Coordinates of C-alpha atoms in Angstrom, one line a residue:
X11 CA -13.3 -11.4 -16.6
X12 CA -10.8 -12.9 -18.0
X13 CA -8.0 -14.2 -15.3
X14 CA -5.0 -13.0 -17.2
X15 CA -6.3 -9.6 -17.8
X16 CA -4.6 -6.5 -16.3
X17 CA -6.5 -4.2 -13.9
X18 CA -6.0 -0.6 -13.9
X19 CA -7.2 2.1 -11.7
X20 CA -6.3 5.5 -13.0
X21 CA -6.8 8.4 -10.7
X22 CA -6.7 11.9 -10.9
X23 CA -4.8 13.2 -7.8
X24 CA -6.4 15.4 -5.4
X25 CA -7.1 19.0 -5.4
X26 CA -4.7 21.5 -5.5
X27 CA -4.9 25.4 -4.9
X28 CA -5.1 26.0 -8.3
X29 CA -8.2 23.2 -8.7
X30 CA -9.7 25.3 -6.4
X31 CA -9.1 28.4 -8.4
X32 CA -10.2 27.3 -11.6
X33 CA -6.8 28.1 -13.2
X34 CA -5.3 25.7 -15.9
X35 CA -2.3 23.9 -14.5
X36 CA -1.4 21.0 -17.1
X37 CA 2.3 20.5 -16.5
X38 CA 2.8 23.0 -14.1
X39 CA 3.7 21.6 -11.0
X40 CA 1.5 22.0 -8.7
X41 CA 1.1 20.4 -4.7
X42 CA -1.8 19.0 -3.3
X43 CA -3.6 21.6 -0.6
X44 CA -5.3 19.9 3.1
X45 CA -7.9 19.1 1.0
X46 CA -6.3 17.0 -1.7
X47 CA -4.8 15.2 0.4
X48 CA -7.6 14.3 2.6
X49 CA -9.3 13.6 -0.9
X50 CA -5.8 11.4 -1.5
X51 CA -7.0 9.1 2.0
X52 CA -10.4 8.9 0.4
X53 CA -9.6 7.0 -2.7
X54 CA -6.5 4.8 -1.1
X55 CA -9.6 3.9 1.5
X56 CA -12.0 3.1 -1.8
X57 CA -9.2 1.4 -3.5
X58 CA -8.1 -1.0 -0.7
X59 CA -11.4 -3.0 -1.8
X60 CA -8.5 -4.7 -3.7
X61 CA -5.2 -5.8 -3.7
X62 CA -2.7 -4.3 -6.0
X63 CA 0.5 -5.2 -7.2
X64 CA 1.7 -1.7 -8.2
X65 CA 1.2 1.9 -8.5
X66 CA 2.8 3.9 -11.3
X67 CA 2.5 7.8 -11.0
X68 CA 3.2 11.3 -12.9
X69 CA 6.4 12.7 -12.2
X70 CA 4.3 15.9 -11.2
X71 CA 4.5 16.2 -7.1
X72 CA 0.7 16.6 -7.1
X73 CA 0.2 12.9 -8.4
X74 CA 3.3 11.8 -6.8
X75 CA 1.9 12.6 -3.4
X76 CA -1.4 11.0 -4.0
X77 CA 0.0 8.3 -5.2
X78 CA 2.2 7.8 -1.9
X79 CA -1.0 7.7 0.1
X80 CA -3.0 5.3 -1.6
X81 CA 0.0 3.4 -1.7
X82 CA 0.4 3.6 2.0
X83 CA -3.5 2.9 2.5
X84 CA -3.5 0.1 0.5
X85 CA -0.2 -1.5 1.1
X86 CA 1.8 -1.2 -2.1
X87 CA 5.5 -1.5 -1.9
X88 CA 6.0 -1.1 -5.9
X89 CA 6.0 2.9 -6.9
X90 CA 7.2 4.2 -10.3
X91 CA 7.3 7.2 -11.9
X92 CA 6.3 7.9 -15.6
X93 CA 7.0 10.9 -17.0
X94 CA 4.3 9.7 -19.7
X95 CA 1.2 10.2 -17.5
X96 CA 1.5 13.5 -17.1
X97 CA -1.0 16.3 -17.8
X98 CA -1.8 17.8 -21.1
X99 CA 0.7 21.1 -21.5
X100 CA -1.6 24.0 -21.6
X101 CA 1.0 26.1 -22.5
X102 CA 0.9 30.1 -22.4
X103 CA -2.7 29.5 -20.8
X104 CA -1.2 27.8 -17.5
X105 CA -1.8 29.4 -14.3
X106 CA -5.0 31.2 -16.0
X107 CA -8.6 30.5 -16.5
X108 CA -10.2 29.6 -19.6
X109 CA -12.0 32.1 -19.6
X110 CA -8.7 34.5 -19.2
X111 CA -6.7 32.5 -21.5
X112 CA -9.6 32.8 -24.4
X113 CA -9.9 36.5 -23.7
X114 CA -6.0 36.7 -24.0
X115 CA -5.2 33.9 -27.0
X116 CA -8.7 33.2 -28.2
X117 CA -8.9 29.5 -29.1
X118 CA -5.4 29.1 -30.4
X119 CA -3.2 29.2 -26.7
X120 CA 0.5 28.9 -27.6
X121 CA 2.2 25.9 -26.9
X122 CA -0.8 24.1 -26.2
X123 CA -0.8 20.1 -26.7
X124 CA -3.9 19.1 -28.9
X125 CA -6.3 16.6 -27.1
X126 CA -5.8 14.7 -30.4
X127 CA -1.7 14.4 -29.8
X128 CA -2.7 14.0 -26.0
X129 CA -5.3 11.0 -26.8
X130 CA -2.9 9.1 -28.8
X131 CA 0.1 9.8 -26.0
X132 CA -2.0 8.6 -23.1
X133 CA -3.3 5.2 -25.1
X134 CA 0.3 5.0 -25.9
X135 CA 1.2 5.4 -22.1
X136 CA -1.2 3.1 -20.7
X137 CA -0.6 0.6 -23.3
X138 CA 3.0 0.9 -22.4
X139 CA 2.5 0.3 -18.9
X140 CA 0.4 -2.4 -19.2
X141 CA 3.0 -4.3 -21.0
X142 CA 5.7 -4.0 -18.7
X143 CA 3.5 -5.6 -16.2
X144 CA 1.0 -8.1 -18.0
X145 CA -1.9 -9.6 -15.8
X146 CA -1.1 -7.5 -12.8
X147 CA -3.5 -4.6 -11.2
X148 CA -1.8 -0.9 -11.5
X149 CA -3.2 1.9 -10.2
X150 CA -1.9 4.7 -12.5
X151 CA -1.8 8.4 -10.2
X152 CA -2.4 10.9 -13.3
X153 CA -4.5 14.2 -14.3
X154 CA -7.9 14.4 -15.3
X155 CA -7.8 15.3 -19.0
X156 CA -5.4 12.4 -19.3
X157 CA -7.6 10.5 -18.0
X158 CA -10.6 11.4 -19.7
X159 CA -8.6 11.5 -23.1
X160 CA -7.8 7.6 -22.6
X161 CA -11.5 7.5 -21.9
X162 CA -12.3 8.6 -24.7
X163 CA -10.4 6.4 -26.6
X164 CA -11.6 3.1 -25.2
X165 CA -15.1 3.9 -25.1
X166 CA -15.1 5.6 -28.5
X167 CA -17.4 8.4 -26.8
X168 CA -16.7 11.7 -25.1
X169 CA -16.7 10.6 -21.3
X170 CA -16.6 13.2 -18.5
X171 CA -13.4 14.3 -16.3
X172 CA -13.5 12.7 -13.5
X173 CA -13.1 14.8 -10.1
X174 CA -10.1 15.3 -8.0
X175 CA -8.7 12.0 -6.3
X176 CA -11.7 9.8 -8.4
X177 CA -10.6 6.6 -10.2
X178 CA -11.7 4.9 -13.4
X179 CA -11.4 1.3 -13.6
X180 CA -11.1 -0.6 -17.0
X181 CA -9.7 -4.3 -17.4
X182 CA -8.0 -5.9 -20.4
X183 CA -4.6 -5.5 -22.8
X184 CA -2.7 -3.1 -24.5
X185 CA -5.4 -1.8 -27.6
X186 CA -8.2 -3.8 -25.8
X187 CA -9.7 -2.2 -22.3
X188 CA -12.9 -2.9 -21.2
X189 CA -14.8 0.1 -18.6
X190 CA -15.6 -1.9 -15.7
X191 CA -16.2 1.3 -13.3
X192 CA -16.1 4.9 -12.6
X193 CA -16.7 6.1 -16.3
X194 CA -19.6 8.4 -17.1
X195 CA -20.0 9.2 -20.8
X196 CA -21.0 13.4 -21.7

């Protein structure tokens, strides 16, 4: 690995109510339940295998609060907030399931970001980031579909969402990110 690469951890933050309901919640702002933020502890405790120099967050309070935890657990003093990591808008379909939102919109749900604008906003967002703080490691506190959308776009393949309070690990620059752990491809 090269020594002046930047290391990024993005995690999805834990599991809300509406997680555990199934329901779309994109940019709704949802908080973590008990169990997100037990699931918070869990990663800050797998993420103090390192040191970090900085954690930048969602503005959404559900990534906001597990980002305060690992940050606790792992010592980080640095804490921004980006509104540019946040989740893909769902639109009308927030607060329903897929299957109710289908039922309701079919495939077309008003006011819905594409995962095509929300792929090239979340490379823009981690590329972004990384510049501001060259050759540092950044854990990034974001959503799952962002997550996997960046995925996507490094690897080139469709990758998998990761779970609630689970981190992907990739090392590089801006437009050039190497997987180095957590990623499972489709």
């Amino acid at each position: 690995m090269d020594d002046n690469a930047t290391l990024l951890a993005l995690v999805r933050h834990g599991q809300t109510d509406w997680n555990r309901q199934d329901l779309l919640q994109g940019s709704s702002d949802i908080p973590l339940n008990a169990t997100g933020r037990a699931q918070a502890t869990q990663a800050g405790l797998l993420l103090s295998d390192a040191s970090w120099d900085r954690i930048v967050t969602s503005p959404l309070q559900r990534a906001v609060e597990t980002a305060r935890i690992i940050a606790e657990i792992c010592g980080v003093d640095s804490l921004d907030v980006d509104p540019a990591l946040v989740e893909r808008d769902y639109g009308a379909a927030e607060g329903m399931t897929r299957e109710q939102a289908t039922l309701r919109f079919g495939t077309d749900w008003p006011g819905e970001e594409s995962y095509e604008d929300l792929t090239v906003r979340a490379v823009a967002a981690v590329d972004a980031i990384a510049s501001r703080y060259p050759g540092q490691r950044l854990i990034l506190a974001t959503h799952g579909t962002f997550i996997r959308a960046f995925a996507d776009a490094v690897v080139g393949a469709p990758t998998v969402k990761p779970e609630n309070a689970h981190s992907v690990r990739f090392s590089g620059a801006p437009g050039a990110w190497t997987v180095t752990a957590g990623l499972h491809l489709v």
